[in-house]
mmCIF file of C-alpha atoms in Angstrom:
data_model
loop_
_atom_site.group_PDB
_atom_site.id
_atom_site.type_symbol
_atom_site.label_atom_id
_atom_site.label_comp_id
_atom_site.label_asym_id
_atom_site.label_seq_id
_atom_site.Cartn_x
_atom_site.Cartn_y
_atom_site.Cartn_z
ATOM 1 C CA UNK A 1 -22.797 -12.334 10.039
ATOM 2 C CA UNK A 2 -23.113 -9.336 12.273
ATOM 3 C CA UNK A 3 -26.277 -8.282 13.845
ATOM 4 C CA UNK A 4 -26.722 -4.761 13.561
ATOM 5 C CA UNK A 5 -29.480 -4.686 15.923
ATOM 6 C CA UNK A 6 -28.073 -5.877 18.800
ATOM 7 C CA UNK A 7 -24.969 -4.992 20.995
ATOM 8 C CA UNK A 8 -23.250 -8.464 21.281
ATOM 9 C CA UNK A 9 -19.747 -7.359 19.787
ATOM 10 C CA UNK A 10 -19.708 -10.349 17.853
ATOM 11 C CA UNK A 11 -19.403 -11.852 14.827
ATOM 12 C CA UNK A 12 -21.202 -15.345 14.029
ATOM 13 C CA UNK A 13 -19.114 -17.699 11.181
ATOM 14 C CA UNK A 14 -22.303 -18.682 8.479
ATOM 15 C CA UNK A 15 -21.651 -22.025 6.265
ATOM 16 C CA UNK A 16 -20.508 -21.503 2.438
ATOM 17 C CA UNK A 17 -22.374 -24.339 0.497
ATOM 18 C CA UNK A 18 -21.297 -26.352 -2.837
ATOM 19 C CA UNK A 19 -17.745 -23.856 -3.542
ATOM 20 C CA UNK A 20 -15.892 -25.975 -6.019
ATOM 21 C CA UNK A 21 -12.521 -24.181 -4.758
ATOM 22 C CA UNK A 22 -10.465 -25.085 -1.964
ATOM 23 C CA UNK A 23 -8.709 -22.099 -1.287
ATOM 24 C CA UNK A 24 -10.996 -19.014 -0.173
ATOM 25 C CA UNK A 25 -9.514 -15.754 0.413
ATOM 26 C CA UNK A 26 -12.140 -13.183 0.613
ATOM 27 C CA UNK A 27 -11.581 -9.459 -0.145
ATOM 28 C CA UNK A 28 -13.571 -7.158 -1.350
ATOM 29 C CA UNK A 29 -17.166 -7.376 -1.521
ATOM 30 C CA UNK A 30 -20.748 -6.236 -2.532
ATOM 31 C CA UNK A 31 -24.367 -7.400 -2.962
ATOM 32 C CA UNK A 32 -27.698 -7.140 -4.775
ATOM 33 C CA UNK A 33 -31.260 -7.872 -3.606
ATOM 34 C CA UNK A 34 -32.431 -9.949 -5.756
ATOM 35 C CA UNK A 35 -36.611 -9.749 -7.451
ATOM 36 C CA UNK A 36 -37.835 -12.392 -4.513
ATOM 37 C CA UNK A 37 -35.642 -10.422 -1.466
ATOM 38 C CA UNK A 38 -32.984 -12.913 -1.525
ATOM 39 C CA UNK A 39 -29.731 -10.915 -0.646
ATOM 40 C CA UNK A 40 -27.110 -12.163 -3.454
ATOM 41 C CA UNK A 41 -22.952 -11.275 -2.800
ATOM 42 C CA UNK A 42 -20.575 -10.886 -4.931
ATOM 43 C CA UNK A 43 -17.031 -11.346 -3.882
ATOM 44 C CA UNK A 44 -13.252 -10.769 -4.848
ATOM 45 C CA UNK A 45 -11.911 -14.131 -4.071
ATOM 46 C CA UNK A 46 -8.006 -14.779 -3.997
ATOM 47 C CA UNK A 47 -5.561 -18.002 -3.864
ATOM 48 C CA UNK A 48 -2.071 -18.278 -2.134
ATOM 49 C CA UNK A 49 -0.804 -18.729 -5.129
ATOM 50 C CA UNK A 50 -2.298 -15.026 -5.773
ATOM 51 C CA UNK A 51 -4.972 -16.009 -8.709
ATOM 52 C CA UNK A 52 -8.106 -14.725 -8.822
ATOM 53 C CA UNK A 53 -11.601 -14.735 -9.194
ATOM 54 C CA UNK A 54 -15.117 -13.340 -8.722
ATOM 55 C CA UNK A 55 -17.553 -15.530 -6.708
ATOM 56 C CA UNK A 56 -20.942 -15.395 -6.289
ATOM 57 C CA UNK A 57 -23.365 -16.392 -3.376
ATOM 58 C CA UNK A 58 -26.486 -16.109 -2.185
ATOM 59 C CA UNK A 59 -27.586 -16.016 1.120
ATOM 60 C CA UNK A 60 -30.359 -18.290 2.694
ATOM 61 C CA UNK A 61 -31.751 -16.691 5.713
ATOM 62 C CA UNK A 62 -33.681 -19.643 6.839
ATOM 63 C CA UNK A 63 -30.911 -22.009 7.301
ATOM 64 C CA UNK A 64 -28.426 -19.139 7.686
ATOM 65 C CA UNK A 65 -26.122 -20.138 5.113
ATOM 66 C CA UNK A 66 -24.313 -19.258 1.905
ATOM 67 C CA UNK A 67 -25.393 -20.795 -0.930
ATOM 68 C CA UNK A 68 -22.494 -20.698 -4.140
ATOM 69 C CA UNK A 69 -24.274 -19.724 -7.676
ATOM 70 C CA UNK A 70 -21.221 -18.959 -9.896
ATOM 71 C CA UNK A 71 -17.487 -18.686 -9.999
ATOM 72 C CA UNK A 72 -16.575 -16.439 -12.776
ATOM 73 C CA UNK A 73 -12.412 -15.802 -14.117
ATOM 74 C CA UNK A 74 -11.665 -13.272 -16.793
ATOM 75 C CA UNK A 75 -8.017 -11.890 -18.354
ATOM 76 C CA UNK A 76 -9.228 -8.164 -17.222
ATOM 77 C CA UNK A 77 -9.594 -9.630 -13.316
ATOM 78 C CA UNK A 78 -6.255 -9.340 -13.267
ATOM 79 C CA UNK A 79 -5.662 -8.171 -9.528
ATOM 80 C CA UNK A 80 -9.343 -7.173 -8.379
ATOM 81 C CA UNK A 81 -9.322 -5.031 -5.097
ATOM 82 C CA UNK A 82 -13.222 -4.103 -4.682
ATOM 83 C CA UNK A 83 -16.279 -5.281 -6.449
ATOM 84 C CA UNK A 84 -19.392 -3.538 -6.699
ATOM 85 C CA UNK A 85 -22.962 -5.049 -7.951
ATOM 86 C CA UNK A 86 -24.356 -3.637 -10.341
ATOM 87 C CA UNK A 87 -27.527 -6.007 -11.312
ATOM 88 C CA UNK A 88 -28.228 -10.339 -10.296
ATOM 89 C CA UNK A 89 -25.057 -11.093 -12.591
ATOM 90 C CA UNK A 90 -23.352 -7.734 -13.309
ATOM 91 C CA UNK A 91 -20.616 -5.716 -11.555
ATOM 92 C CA UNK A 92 -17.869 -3.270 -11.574
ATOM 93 C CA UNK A 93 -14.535 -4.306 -10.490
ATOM 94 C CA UNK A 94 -11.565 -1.983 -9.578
ATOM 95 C CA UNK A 95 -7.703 -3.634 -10.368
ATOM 96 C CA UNK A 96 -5.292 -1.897 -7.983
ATOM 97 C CA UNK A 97 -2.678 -2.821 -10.506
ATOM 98 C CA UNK A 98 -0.849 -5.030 -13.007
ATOM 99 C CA UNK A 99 -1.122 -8.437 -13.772
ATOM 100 C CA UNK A 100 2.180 -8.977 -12.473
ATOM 101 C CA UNK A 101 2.545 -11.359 -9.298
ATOM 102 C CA UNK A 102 6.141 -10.270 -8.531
ATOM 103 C CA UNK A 103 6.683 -8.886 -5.032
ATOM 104 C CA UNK A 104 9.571 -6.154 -6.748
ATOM 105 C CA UNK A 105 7.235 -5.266 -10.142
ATOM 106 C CA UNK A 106 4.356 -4.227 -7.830
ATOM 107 C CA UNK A 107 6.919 -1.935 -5.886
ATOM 108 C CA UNK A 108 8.544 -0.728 -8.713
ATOM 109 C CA UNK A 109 4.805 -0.091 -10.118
ATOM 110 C CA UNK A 110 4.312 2.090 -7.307
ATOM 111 C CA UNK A 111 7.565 3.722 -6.547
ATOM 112 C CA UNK A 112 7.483 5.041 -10.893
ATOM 113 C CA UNK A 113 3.871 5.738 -10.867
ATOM 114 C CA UNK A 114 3.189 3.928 -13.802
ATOM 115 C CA UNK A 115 -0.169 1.998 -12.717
ATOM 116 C CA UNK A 116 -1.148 -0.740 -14.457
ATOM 117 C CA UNK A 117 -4.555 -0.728 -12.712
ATOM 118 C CA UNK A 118 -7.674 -0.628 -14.488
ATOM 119 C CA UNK A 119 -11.631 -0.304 -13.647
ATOM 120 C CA UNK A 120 -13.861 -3.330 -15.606
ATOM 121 C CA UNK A 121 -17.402 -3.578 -15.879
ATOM 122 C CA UNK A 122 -19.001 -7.327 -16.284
ATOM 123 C CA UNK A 123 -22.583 -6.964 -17.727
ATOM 124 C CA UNK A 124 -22.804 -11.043 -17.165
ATOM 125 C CA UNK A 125 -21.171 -12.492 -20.199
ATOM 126 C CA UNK A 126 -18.482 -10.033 -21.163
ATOM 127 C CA UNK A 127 -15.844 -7.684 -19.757
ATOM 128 C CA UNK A 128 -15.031 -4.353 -20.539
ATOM 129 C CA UNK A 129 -11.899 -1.253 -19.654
ATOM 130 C CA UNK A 130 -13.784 1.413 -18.804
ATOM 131 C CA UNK A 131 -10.770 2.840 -17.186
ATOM 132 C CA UNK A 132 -6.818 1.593 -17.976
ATOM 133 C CA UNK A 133 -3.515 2.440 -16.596
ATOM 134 C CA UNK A 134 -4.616 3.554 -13.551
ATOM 135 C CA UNK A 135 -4.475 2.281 -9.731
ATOM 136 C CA UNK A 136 -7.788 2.197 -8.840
ATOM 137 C CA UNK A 137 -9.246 1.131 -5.562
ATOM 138 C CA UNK A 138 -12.735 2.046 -3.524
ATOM 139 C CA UNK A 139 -15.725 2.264 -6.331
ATOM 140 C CA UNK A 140 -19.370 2.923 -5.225
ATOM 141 C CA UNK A 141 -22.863 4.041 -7.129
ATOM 142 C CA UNK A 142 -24.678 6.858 -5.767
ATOM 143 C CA UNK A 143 -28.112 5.620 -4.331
ATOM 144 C CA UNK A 144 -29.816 6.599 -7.472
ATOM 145 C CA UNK A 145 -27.003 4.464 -9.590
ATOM 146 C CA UNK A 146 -26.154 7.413 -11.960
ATOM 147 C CA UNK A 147 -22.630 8.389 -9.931
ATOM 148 C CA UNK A 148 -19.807 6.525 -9.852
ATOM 149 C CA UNK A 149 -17.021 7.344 -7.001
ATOM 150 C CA UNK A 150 -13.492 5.931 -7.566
ATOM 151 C CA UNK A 151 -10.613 5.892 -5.215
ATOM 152 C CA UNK A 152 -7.062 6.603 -6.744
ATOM 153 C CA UNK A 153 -5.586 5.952 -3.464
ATOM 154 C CA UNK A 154 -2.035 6.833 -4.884
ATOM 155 C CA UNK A 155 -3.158 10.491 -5.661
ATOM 156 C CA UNK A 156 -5.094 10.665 -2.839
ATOM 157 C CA UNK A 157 -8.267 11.764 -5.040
ATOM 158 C CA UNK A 158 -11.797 10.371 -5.202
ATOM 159 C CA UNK A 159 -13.012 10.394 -9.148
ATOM 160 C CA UNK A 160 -16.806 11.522 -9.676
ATOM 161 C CA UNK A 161 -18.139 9.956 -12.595
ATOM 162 C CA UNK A 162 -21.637 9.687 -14.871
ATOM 163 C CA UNK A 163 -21.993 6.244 -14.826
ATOM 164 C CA UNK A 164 -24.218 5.019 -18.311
ATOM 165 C CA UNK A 165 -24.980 1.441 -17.833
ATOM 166 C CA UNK A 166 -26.686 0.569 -20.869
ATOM 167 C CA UNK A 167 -23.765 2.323 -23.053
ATOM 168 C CA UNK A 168 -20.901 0.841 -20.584
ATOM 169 C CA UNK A 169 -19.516 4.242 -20.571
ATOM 170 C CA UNK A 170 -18.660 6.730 -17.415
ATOM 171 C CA UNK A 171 -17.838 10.662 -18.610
ATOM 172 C CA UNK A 172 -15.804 12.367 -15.562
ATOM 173 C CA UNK A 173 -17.243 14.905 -13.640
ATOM 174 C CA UNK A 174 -14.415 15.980 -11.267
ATOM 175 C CA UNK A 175 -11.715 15.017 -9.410
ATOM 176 C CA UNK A 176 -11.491 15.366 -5.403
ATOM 177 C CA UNK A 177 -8.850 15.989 -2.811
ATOM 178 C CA UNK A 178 -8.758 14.227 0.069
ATOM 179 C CA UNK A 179 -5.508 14.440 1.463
ATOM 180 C CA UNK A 180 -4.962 11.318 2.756
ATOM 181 C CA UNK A 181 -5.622 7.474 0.741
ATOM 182 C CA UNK A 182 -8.591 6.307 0.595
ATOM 183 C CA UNK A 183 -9.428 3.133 0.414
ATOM 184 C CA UNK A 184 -12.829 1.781 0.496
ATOM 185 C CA UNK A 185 -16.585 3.298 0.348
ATOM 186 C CA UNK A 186 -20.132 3.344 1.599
ATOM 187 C CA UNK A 187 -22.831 5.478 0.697
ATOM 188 C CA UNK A 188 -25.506 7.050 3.101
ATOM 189 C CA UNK A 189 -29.026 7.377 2.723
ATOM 190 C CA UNK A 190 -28.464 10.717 2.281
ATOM 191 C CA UNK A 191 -26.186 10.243 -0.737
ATOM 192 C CA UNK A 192 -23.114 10.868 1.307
ATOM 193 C CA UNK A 193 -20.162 9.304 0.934
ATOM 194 C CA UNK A 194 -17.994 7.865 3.772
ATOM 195 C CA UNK A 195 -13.995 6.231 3.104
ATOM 196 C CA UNK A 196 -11.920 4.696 6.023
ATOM 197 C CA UNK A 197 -8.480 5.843 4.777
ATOM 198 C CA UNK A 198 -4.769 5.813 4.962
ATOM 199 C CA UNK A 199 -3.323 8.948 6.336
ATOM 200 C CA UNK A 200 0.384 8.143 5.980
ATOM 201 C CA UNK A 201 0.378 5.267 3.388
ATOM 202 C CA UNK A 202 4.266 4.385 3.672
ATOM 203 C CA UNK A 203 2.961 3.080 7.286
ATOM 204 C CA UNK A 204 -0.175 1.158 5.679
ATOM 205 C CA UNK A 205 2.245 -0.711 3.276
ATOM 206 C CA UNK A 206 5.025 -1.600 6.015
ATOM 207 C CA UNK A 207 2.225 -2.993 8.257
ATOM 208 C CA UNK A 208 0.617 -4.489 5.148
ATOM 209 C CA UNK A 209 3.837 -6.177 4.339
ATOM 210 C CA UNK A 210 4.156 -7.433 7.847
ATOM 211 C CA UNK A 211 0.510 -8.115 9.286
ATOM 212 C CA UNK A 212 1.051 -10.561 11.890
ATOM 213 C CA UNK A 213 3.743 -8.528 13.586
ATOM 214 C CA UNK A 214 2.156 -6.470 16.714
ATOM 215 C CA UNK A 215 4.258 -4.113 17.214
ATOM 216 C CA UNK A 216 3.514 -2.603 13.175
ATOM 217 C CA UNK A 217 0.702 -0.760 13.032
ATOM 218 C CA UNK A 218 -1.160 2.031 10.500
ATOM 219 C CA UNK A 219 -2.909 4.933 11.332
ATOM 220 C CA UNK A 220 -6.830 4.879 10.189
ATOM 221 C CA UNK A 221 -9.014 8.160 9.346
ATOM 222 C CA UNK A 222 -12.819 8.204 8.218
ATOM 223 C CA UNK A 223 -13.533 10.724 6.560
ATOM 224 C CA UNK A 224 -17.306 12.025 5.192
ATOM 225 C CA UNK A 225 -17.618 13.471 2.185
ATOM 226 C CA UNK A 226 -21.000 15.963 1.314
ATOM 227 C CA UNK A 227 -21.527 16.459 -2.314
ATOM 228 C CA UNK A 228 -22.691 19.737 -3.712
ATOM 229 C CA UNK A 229 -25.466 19.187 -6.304
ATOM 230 C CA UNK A 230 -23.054 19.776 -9.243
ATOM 231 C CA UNK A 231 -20.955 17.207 -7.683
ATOM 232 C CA UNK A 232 -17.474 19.080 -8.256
ATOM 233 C CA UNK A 233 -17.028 20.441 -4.833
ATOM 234 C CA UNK A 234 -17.720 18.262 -1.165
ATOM 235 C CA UNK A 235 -17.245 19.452 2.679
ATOM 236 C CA UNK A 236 -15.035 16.969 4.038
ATOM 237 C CA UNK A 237 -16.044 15.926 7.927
ATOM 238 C CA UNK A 238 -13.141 13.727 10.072
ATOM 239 C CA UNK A 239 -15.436 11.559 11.916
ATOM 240 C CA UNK A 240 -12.771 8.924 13.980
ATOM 241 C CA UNK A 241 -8.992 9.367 14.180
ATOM 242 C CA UNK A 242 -6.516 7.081 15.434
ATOM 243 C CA UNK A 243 -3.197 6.434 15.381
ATOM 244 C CA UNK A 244 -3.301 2.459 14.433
ATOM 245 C CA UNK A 245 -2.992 1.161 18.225
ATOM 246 C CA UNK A 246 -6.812 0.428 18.422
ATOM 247 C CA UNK A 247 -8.079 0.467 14.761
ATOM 248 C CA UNK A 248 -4.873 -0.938 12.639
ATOM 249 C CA UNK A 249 -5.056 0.765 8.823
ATOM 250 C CA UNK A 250 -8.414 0.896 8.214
ATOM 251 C CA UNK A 251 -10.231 -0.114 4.695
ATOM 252 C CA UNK A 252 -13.782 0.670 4.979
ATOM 253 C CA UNK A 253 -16.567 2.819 7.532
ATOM 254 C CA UNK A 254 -20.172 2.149 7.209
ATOM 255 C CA UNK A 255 -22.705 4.064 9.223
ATOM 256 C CA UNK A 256 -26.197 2.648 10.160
ATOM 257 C CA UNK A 257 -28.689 3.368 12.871
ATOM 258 C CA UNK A 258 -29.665 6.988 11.085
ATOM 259 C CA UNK A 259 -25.884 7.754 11.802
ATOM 260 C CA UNK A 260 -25.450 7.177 15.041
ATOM 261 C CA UNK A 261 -23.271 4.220 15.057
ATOM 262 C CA UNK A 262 -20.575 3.171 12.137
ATOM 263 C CA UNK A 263 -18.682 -0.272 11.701
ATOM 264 C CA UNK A 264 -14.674 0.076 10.374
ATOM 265 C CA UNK A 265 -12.928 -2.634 8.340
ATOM 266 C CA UNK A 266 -9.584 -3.333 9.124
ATOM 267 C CA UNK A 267 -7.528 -4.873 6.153
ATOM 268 C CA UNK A 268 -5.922 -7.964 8.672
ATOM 269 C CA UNK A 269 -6.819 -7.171 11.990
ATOM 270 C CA UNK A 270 -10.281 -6.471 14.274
ATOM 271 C CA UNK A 271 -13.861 -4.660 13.318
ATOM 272 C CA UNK A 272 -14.617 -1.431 15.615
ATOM 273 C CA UNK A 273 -17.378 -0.970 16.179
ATOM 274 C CA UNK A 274 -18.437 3.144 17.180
ATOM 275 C CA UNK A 275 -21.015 5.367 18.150
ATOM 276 C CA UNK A 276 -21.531 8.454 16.494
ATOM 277 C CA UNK A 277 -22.632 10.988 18.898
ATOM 278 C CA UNK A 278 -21.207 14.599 17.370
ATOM 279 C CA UNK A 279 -23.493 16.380 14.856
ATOM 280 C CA UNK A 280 -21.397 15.831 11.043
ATOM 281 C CA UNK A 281 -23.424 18.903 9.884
ATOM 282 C CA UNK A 282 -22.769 22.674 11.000
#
């Protein structure tokens, strides 16, 4: 837990209560507020033995712990990269690719470009494609949960979609260019949407494949993204730029404090934590 009101630079471990499962691996990660203001998170969970799941908590502010509801496993969780809540028990997960647990499949997958990625939706009892054969990555709702953004980080393109939650159905809209991979998202309370991201991705995946090794490192951009009402077209701003030594490959920016200061994700190393004093609008 990380108090964003304060300037102490540091993190405080909270207590996970009553997880079944001995072997948590955290990745990615959303919430809900629930009816009665409890904050519920939902979370991609992993094993060593690289199986997965989707586990649920909620968080007890008076005794400042994490309380486990559910631990939920489904055939279409296949290899879950980000979650994102979508009501108390439903969510949207994004698999960065296949099923396959191979070291040499997954670079083959890559190296062809024949992703066997997919984007699910959960509405609490079932699962459901609502995209296949496709790396997916990043996915985010727009604050008025109509808009669904989707990270191929492969093409290096973010994916605008209508997002119709009582059909289960998203229609396209358009298809942006970022130049550079980008991996996960946060949305502002203007409705704009920030990505830390990969700007040489053969570097991410050589540092990725070697994390504990200091002297491999991976560039990290953040990049903002402004939406034009027809959401086809968005002014790309580069708000923090660095060449891995400080922030190591970068996975996700979120900005807080009316945009003055922003948090970055690493994937295996430190959170940086930045002010934001240049004006992002001309």
């Amino acid at each position: 837990m990380y108090d964003l009101t304060k300037r102490s630079y540091k993190a405080e471990e909270i207590p996970v209560v009553g997880l079944e499962d001995a072997e948590f691996l955290p990745h990615g990660i959303s919430h809900w507020v629930l009816k009665d203001g409890t904050i519920r998170l939902f979370l991609v969970v992993h094993s060593k033995n690289f199986e997965h799941s989707i586990v649920i908590l909620d968080f007890d502010e008076k005794k400042k712990q994490l309380n486990h509801v559910r631990t939920l496993r489904d055939p279409k969780f296949y290899r879950p990269n980000d979650i994102l809540a979508s009501g108390e028990n439903s969510f949207l997960i994004s698999n960065d690719g296949g099923a396959c647990d191979w070291k040499i499949a997954n670079v083959l997958e890559i190296a062809t470009g024949f992703h066997q990625g997919s984007l699910v939706h959960f509405d609490g009892k079932n699962a459901k494609y609502l995209l296949e054969k496709t790396a997916t990555n990043g996915i985010i709702l727009s604050q008025d949960k109509k808009t669904l953004f989707v990270s191929f980080i492969y093409h290096e393109t973010i994916g605008v979609f209508d997002w119709n939650e009582r059909k289960q159905e998203i229609r396209k809209v358009s298809e942006i260019e970022t130049q550079s991979a980008c991996d996960n998202f946060h949305i502002d309370e203007e409705d704009n949407l920030w990505s830390a991201c990969h700007p040489v991705l053969k570097e991410a995946a050589v540092h990725l494949g070697d994390p504990h090794n200091p002297a491999l490192h991976s560039p990290t951009q953040v990049l903002r993204f402004k939406f034009s009402p027809d959401r086809k077209t968005a002014e790309t701003v580069e708000v923090f730029s660095d060449d891995g030594r400080f922030t190591s490959a970068g996975a996700v920016a979120a900005n807080f404090d009316k945009g003055r200061q922003m948090l970055i994700g690493t994937v295996f190393r430190g959170v940086t934590h930045c002010d934001i004093d240049i004006l992002l609008d001309f």
